[in-house]
Each structure stands twice: as C-alpha cells, then as structure tokens.
C-alpha cells in the first residue's frame, strides 16, 4: 500500500489491532505512550521504535491510523515537544495531523493552549520544507501538513503563522521594481502597505529581521525548488509536484492568500515553466496536467486581486485588449521592420496562440529576449531553479500572456449536463472514484472563502456534475450487470438472460423529428425520438413505475454488450476501467416528453379498467423522448465518417429513481445562475464570500435595522418580558402605567443592541492607562395596545402563542425579526422550529407587504415546520407548499398550489352565501351573491353606506346605547353568533367595540372575495396556480431540492420575496443553501432580500456525500451554516432542551456544555415516572456474537448484525406485550443493511401467524442519518459494528443517535469497540457506568408505570443474551395468545 493511501474497510485497524500484540500496541504498553499523564519523550523510542519502523514499511496508512487511535499525538508527542525536539519528533507530529485531517477529526484543539510552542513547531516545519537533504516522500508529508494549515485559516493559531508567509513582503522577490511600481500605480493603498512592511523591518531587532527575511523568502524559495523538480523524474517526485500544484491552487483560490502570491507566480512565469517541463509533457502524467489546468484557471481568474471585485466580461475583454495594444505599441516602436504586421493587425487576428506565434517567428533569440524584457517579463532566474532562458521559454511566456483564454463562464456553457459513456468514464472522473488519499485530485475545493459568487458557482457546478455522473455510472453499471447481456446466435446481436426493474430491452430508437439549429448555434434545436417498450412481461407494479415517468425525467439509452467481449478488447492494459469493462458500448441520455399507449394516445387518457370482468393486460407503451442535440450532432458526424451508428446499437433503456435523477435541472440552475451573474445582496456579499467583517451582515451593523418592533404574542406576560431580556434596562413608555399587559411593542432596540465602535490600534494604545468607563446601558421602552376586535364568532379570535420562550430563544426571535443575517444554533430539543415559526409570525403581521420563503433539506423537516405555522394566527390563504411532500402534511387542508386554488374556489361559495345573507338582512333586491364582482358592487352600494350611517349616528353627542342598538344594521345577519351579541349592561364604548368587530368580520368577507376574484377570471389551472404563487401567497415553503430544480421556472414567473428562512440548514450543501437566495430575478441590479435566517446545528449530521473524494478532498459536505460558524459570524445558541429526560440529555450534553433543561422535563409526570418493565430509562447492552458471528458484510458497505437485529426486535416485542403503543417506539440503526434485516425479522416475528394484532410494527425503522430532526418516546438503537467503530467515529452522527429519545433509550452494541475509541469516550462513559452485560428488566409492571424513576427498591431480572430475552418474550407471547 502506498504511504498515504486510505485503506479499504477491511484494511482499517480494528479492536484487535488496538488491543492486540502488534508492534505498535506493544510499543505503546512498553513505553506508556497512551498514558493519561504525559511522559517525557524518549528520542530513541521516537527514532528507532516509531520512525524507523514506519519508514521501513513505507508509512503504511494503516499503521498511522493505529498510532492516531492510540492517541500518540495528544498524549505523547505534543506534550513532550520543545525546541530541542528532534526532526523525527516534529515530522511525526505533522504526519499525525494530516491523518486526523483525513479522518475528519478535530486537529488544532490539541495545540490551542500553547501558542508559543506551536509557533516554534511551525517554524521547524517551514524550515524543514526547504531542506533539500530530506527525502521526497518526507517533503510530501510536510507539504500535506501545510495544505491542511492553509485550509484552516479560520483558526487564529494557524492564521497567525500563515499570514506572514503570504504578505506583501513577498514582492521583494519580483523581477524588478518596475513591476512593483506598476502595481502601486494601479492600487495606491498597496504602496502604503509596502512602506509599513519596510518600516516594520527597519525598526526590528536583528533576530526579528532574520525572522521577517525568512517569512518573505520562504514561498519564493519553495517555488524555485519546485521549478527545479519539474526537470526530474520518478514517481515520488511526481507525487510531490502534484501536491505542490494542489498547494498553489489552494493559495490562489482564497483572496487573503492570493492577494500577493498571484503577482509573484505571474512574475516567475510559473505557468510557462510548468507547461514546458518534462513532468508536464510526459504522456503518463495526466493528473499533473489536469492539476495544471485547475491552477491556470485560478491564476487567470477574472478578479482584482486587491479589491476582490470580479471583472465582468466587458472588463476582462478591455483588459486583454489593453495587453494586446501594449504588445503592438512595443512591437511597432522597437521591432518595426519585423513586427509591422503584428502591430497593425486587429486584436482578433493576434489573440490566438498559433497566429501570434507565426507573427513572432521572424525575431531571433536576442530580439525575442529583448521583447520579453520590454513587456516586463522576467528573463533571469536564480541558479537553484535550474531554469535555462531559451527561445522556447520566452515564446511560451509571451504567448501565454497574450492569447485569449476561455472564461469560466464559457467553459461552463459548453460543458454538457447530460452524460455519455465518454463523459462517465473519462479518467478525471475515474480518479475521483479511486481516490485513496495518496494523490491529489484535479477538482476544485469548497473553501472557507471564495473569490466571487461566480467562482463559488463554478466550483459547485464542477463538483455537482462529477458527483452526479459518478452516481449515474454506478446505477447504470449495476443495472447492466443485473441484465446479464450475452452474445446471441446471430452476429452483432445481444440477448439478456437477467432482469432489472430499472431497465427494459428495446429496439433501436426511431428518430421522428430533427429541427434546424437556432441562430448562432450549430447543433439541432430539437431532436425527438420514439421508443417502444414491451411491458407485457412486467409485473403490474413495475409496469406502473414505467408508466409514471413524467415530462423532463431523464432516461438512458444504452448499447449493452457482453462483458466477455469487453475483457477481450481491453486485455487488461487500460489504466482505468472503461465502459466496455462493464458491458456499456454507448450511452446517450434523453428526456421524457410523453408516455403513450400502443395506439399513440397519452397514457393518462387511456381507459385502464376492466370490461365485462376481463382486465386487458397492456403489451406496449410508446415513449416520446427528446435526445441530447449536442451528442446527436456528434453521432451523425461519426456516422458520416463511416463509423458505427450509435442509435442502431441501442438495445436497452434504463431509468433511475426520481429523487436521485434530478441532476440535470440542478446543473442547469447552477449554470444559469453563473451565466446570468445573479448578485448576492450587497449587505450579505462580503460575509458570504468569507472576507470582511464577519459581523457585517447582522442587524446591529446594518443601517436599516428596526428601532421599534411589535412582538405581538412573543411574550406571555410582563415577567416573561423582563426575564427574556437579561442585562437590558426595560422601562414603560408611559411611566404612569408600570404594569403592562401584552402584546408588547419594544422601542430603542437599535440603541440597546449597538456595540461601541472599536477604536484604532493607536487609540487603544493611548487609552490603555486611561480609567475604564462603564458603557451606559440604553433603555428599551415598552408600550402596548388593545388588539382589535375581529368579530363576534369564536373563529374570529386570533390564535395566540402559548410557549414561554427562553432568553436565548427570544434573542433569536428578535434577531430574525430584524433585517439582516441570523444564524441560530439549535441543539437537540431546544425548539429551533418553534423559534422559526414565531419569527415567521412576527414578520407576517409586522410587514404585511413582505413575502417569506421557507426552505428545508427534507420534506419531513419542512412539513414539521409548516404544520406549526398552520397553528399560528396566519390566514391560510397566504400559505403555499410546493413540491411532492405536501401530501404528508397532517392537516385537513391542502396547501399545494392546486389545493390552494380549490380552497379559494370553495371559500368563494361560502363567502358568496354570506353575501346573500347580508343582502337579505338589508332587504337589497338582486343576485348579489352571484359572483365576486357582484358582491363587490353590493358592498359599495349597500353595505358601506349602512356602516357609514351607523357611525354617523354613533358619533353624535346625544346618542344613547339604545340608539346605537336600534341603528345597528346587521342584527339579523349576526343572529347565528354567540348571543347576546350586545350584552344588556354594555356601555356605549363596549357596544362600539363590538360593532367594530362586526364591521371587521364583514369587511374581511369582501376583502377575501376581492382576492378570490382573479380566480373567477383566470381560466386554466396553470394560470390560477401561477397567480397564487406570484401574487397571493405570502409564506411559500419548499425543499432545497425543489428550489434547485424549479429555480428558472419560478424566477421567470416574476416571483419575488423578501425573506428566506432555512430549517436544518447545516444538513444542506452550500449550493443548495445558495440557490434559495436567488430564486428571483434582480430588481435594479440587486436581489431584494431583507432577511436570511439559518436554523440548524453543525454539531449534528452534515450533508451526506457518498463519494470519498468529494466528501474529504473537495469538502462537498460543507454547508453554508458550518462555513459561517467557522468564519466567526455571530450565532445565537439555544440553551434549554425540553425533549428528553435530563438523564438522557446528559448523554449528549458533553457536546453542548451550556445546555440546560426546561421546567417541563423536570416536573411533568411522564418524565418523572420509570419505563414500565425496564430497570433503567437508558442502557447500553453488550451484544456478543450470535450463532458464532458478530457483524458481517454480505456486499460492500452493507453491514448487518443478526444478533443485534434479533435483540432489537425482541425488545420491541417485549414493550408491546407490556402495552407500549407501537407509535411511540422507533428502531434506529447505523447501516442500511441492518435496517433491512430488522424489517425482515419484524415481518417474520410480529406480522406472521396472527401476531399482527399483538405486536404490529413500530412507528419507524430507519437509519440514524434519515432520522435527524425526528424524535420519539422510546428508541431502540443498533450500532452494528463489532470489529471497528465505523462511521460513528464522526461524533456528529453519534450526537444524532443519542438525542432522538424522549423517555427511553436502549442501545445494542459491542462495548469493547466503543470503549477503545477516544472520540466517543465522553458519550459512552456515562452509558458504561450502568451494567452492560444484559438488559435489566422489572417484573409485574404494565404500561404506563407508576413507579418513580428515582425508586431504587425494585426487583430486577437480567437477560443473559438475546436467546434469554427471546425465550422470555416467547413465553409471554404464548400466554397472551392462549
């Protein structure tokens, strides 16, 4: 195994490796390397015992993992480090840091308490990186450490060490002062920075000057060393050079590190040196060339390195034209005889490499060198670089600087979003799949910072495309494998001996229409084909799946071939697998237009019932598809050249599951956003890109913050208000009324929240000795008002919040109600969904003209949020739910587009009948309730004058209560309201308030009818639904996936919104976070967003990315939420949980040190009583091998543990026998394979032989990853693994697993495995304080128990393994059945 390779699952260290007698554990025991108290480092042990052993085996990654698991870094190497430590000691620290980074573990916390020692260590690493005596593999390890460091600039400890290495002092090494002065002319502020750096150097002592000289020379020296290595050969040298390109790309891809580095790289003509090097031109070094292309992309990215402003297409073109103009000017002035044609040519004639090279051909070597010098290019290099200045290098330098290169937008425009076999099996993509950590990858990374919004979109597009194509290829390969293509008797004919429900063998597609190209394009505008599907042999459920294909679904047309032929063709010489190796000769993607029956009728119009009791079985379905026009053009050209016709070879059509097959729409959305240059709102841009003040987007820093806000029902009473604002001075706006009832209006929020401006460094130095003045606290003024009477009916009363929000929740609500960015961290059970709904409620009422977009990762999370919103005082006609999860809403009303339209039309009839009642009361003749239009006329002519007459009478001085009652015009109409409408002893003021309520009730009828009126006029369902979206709905909910798929369609409708609230934002990838911010087209060049509220928890699950390369190398699992937290954006952490028993909450409280308990979990009866039949409310049960076997892996990544599965089902059966409701129990596991096994055992043990009545099925059996955001009273958790901890080493998943239960948690696992892992020790230490040998039960109890949780005087029975529990359950079951 290579020195840096990730081992496969079988090669990773297991419990036996950490507890056995291998050389590493023996060494650890002998020298107490993992002791809790650090021992003094023995240099001989470091050198002979560890370093030499690792070096002999080539630094096997498995050995490094064992050393990391033994905590060699934390307990031995780092505590024992000092300035006299050996180089081997230093190198081992660096190597183990890179191991932790690959394993996605905490890295820098180990060093945070000793900054001086870390600075010493970092300087040692920097010095060793320049040591030419070190072996290349060792320097590669050092480079990996430096890459890790420069990717962690959010850490102050790292930033302090890295920043001086990329400062303006680097410009000491530019080729000439002329180049530097030219930069100063473009950006005068740089000259000031340069002078400051020079002044700082001149004022320093000798030791500090030496340190500063090292800092400014380090990268320059490293670059020259890299240039010299480009001339060398060998695999180790190649790997180092690849890592170095990755390192440079990382520096170039973030503005703080790029700012001065890019100028130095261009000054050294590094791209030209790389392109001419033997390393680049070796045929076997494809990865190196791909890395060069990626580096070149960032070096030439159209951005101002110093201001951070992205150049537009016009600005880039203008800059390139100025560069060509300068070349022409110099050519005409100094080389008129030879370069006159070049000087007089138009720009388009000289911006191509071949043409420009031809123009420069007349110059001899000296003249070419002179031209390069006049153009400002470096023509001299230090001897250490081993660089020879020759004609080839000079020519390449000039050509590279003046040729027109494609912009990233042009590259994106021409990248296909539909796969072919060539795209699926291109080496770059296959390298990503085969990534094991030993080599770099030529794919962009998602960093802390981005150069521009366009840069972020380009990276996201490339990564999402790679990941999508990877998943497509895996599905296609699996499907073809299941079909088992074999060679038929006829030549060039394939027969299929297998079956897959995702594929159907077909004849060749019939091309039915090819339209001419559009203006400016050369591929057909449209290519339509028809495909016949033989469905006669398919089961009904499979046939219906094919018939349910929808418009724009992507299907795959495959020319499958026998894999035996494929192996003969490749003969084992291909470096990577080809499509032929998997039986795929050709592959083309197509989009579904229509599914037709055998007679050509649209399938939804076809009669599917029976005739005279006979059900006609369909035989044929016709599929109309749209082919990829670009691929079709290429295929036609291929056929014209005499090659095989692709479409004649097609013999299989493949489909994929809908949720996994929406990549095309998402890719098109990302590309359209990049090409249209949709801006990030000004107030959010710098924070989003990752530079500038991290607090700059919070409301306290924005000029449009609100000083006065009506918080309506947020506070329940005055004490709640005072408790919710600790540290704030609260005073009533009217001092004569100290006791104020809700609702509350708070004024002076801006003054109370504003932070004093931070003085300059000089002012801070001057003020150090001055007496400190305590800041004057500004008071928050509180006022109230009488909520309006909305009518006499119970339904007119507003719904009021009943939750007593905690101070942290109130802080989050106040921030979310204000304009700007709010990041709310919600640990498990802390009510972040309640906070989000209250923010929505406040915005809805305080800003009636604003619209709010709700986003969540899953339908499940979105539905939970939406269900709570429907319980608020929000008019249901303003709610809209888009997407396919709406049907899961547990409400009586449909909130989908079409459901809302139907609701409007249903309400129309109800309101019009009310109009008829009003007309009868007023004795107004005519059909006033005929339509919304006639109702409006009736209101204008009859109702409004009647009210006017009443109020005129009420305003007279002598009007008595009897006069008011007599003049009230709608006694008959309100006769069905709770009586009496006007209580007998009512005062005049009370009568007027009741009358105002009645008027509001009637006005609301006509207001709603006016809103419904467009639905009378619009004819088509589509028009009505679109009108609802863009005009009527004020709270619109959708998943992030739906937003990505429908972005262009929604924006083109003219949809606009003001606020975005995202639930579970830490589970959403960055691009899925970004797209909802841009679902609308800009207004006046800006997105009109006012608020962005992100709710989530970065300490729980991150976005799930299956591919290791995209997850660990490209950091695709990064969410915008997590990046904001790392950047230091202010967060509000909710700190009281009300979900779980306090004892269960302690299992994950170590992740949330400030987490406290709400009163409900301390006082409510359900939390105080014990779980019937169980000795403990939570317990870890150590499950030993069952039938001689622990975990097993029938197929890759498919882990099962039969013993734990049987145990989990037995616990469930036991609970059901005691009367626990099935809906209160969920079974979770860490692997999909175990989930399937548990379901299978449940069906056998709980649903067979009449047992369904006794047991039934639990509410849910699912994986931990799928259950985030969910909870249940009782959780049975199967951890599966018995040899190694697996992915639970990522403590985010463990946090989710332990925090789903409210009242009972029973965990099945292998104690020795989790006991040996330091990452999860804090969580399992509490679990292991209780007996783990067997499940402890109590007898004589039925659900619900009355026994107190604190009652220790209880008889307990221990289950000695799964067989014992199974027998116990069986006996009770038989007794019940009898």
Coordinates of C-alpha atoms in Angstrom, one line a residue, residues 840 844 851-856 859 862-863 865-867 869-870 874-887 889 891 893-904 1015 1021-1039 1042 1049-1050 1053 1055-1057 1061 1079:
X840 CA -42.4 33.9 10.6
X844 CA -46.2 38.2 8.7
X851 CA -43.2 37.6 1.5
X852 CA -41.2 34.8 3.1
X853 CA -39.6 31.7 1.6
X854 CA -39.3 28.6 3.9
X855 CA -36.6 26.1 2.9
X856 CA -35.6 22.7 4.4
X859 CA -40.0 17.1 3.1
X862 CA -40.3 21.1 6.1
X863 CA -43.7 19.5 6.9
X865 CA -42.2 23.5 10.3
X866 CA -45.3 24.0 8.1
X867 CA -47.6 22.2 10.4
X869 CA -47.1 27.5 11.0
X870 CA -50.7 26.4 10.3
X874 CA -51.8 33.3 9.9
X875 CA -54.5 33.4 7.2
X876 CA -54.4 30.0 5.4
X877 CA -55.0 31.7 2.1
X878 CA -51.5 33.2 2.4
X879 CA -49.8 29.8 2.9
X880 CA -48.4 27.7 0.0
X881 CA -46.5 24.4 0.0
X882 CA -44.6 23.5 -3.2
X883 CA -43.2 20.1 -4.1
X884 CA -44.2 16.5 -3.5
X885 CA -44.1 16.3 0.3
X886 CA -47.3 18.3 0.8
X887 CA -49.4 15.1 0.9
X889 CA -48.9 17.2 6.0
X891 CA -53.7 18.8 8.2
X893 CA -56.5 21.5 4.3
X894 CA -54.3 21.0 1.2
X895 CA -51.6 23.7 0.9
X896 CA -50.3 22.7 -2.6
X897 CA -50.8 25.1 -5.5
X898 CA -53.8 23.2 -6.8
X899 CA -55.1 22.6 -3.3
X900 CA -54.9 26.3 -2.5
X901 CA -56.8 27.1 -5.8
X902 CA -59.5 24.7 -4.9
X903 CA -59.6 26.1 -1.4
X904 CA -60.1 29.6 -2.8
X1015 CA -59.6 33.0 -9.9
X1021 CA -55.5 25.7 -13.7
X1022 CA -51.9 26.6 -14.6
X1023 CA -52.7 30.4 -14.7
X1024 CA -54.6 30.2 -11.4
X1025 CA -51.7 28.3 -9.7
X1026 CA -49.1 30.7 -11.0
X1027 CA -51.2 33.7 -9.9
X1028 CA -51.4 32.2 -6.5
X1029 CA -47.6 31.9 -6.3
X1030 CA -46.6 35.3 -7.5
X1031 CA -49.5 37.4 -6.1
X1032 CA -51.4 35.8 -3.3
X1033 CA -49.1 33.6 -1.2
X1034 CA -47.0 35.3 1.4
X1035 CA -45.4 32.3 3.0
X1036 CA -44.1 29.8 0.5
X1037 CA -42.5 26.5 1.6
X1038 CA -40.4 24.1 -0.5
X1039 CA -37.4 21.8 -0.1
X1042 CA -37.3 21.6 -5.3
X1049 CA -39.3 28.4 -13.9
X1050 CA -40.2 30.2 -10.6
X1053 CA -42.9 33.9 -13.4
X1055 CA -41.8 35.6 -8.3
X1056 CA -40.3 37.9 -5.6
X1057 CA -39.8 37.5 -1.9
X1061 CA -35.8 31.1 6.5
X1079 CA -35.0 32.2 -6.7

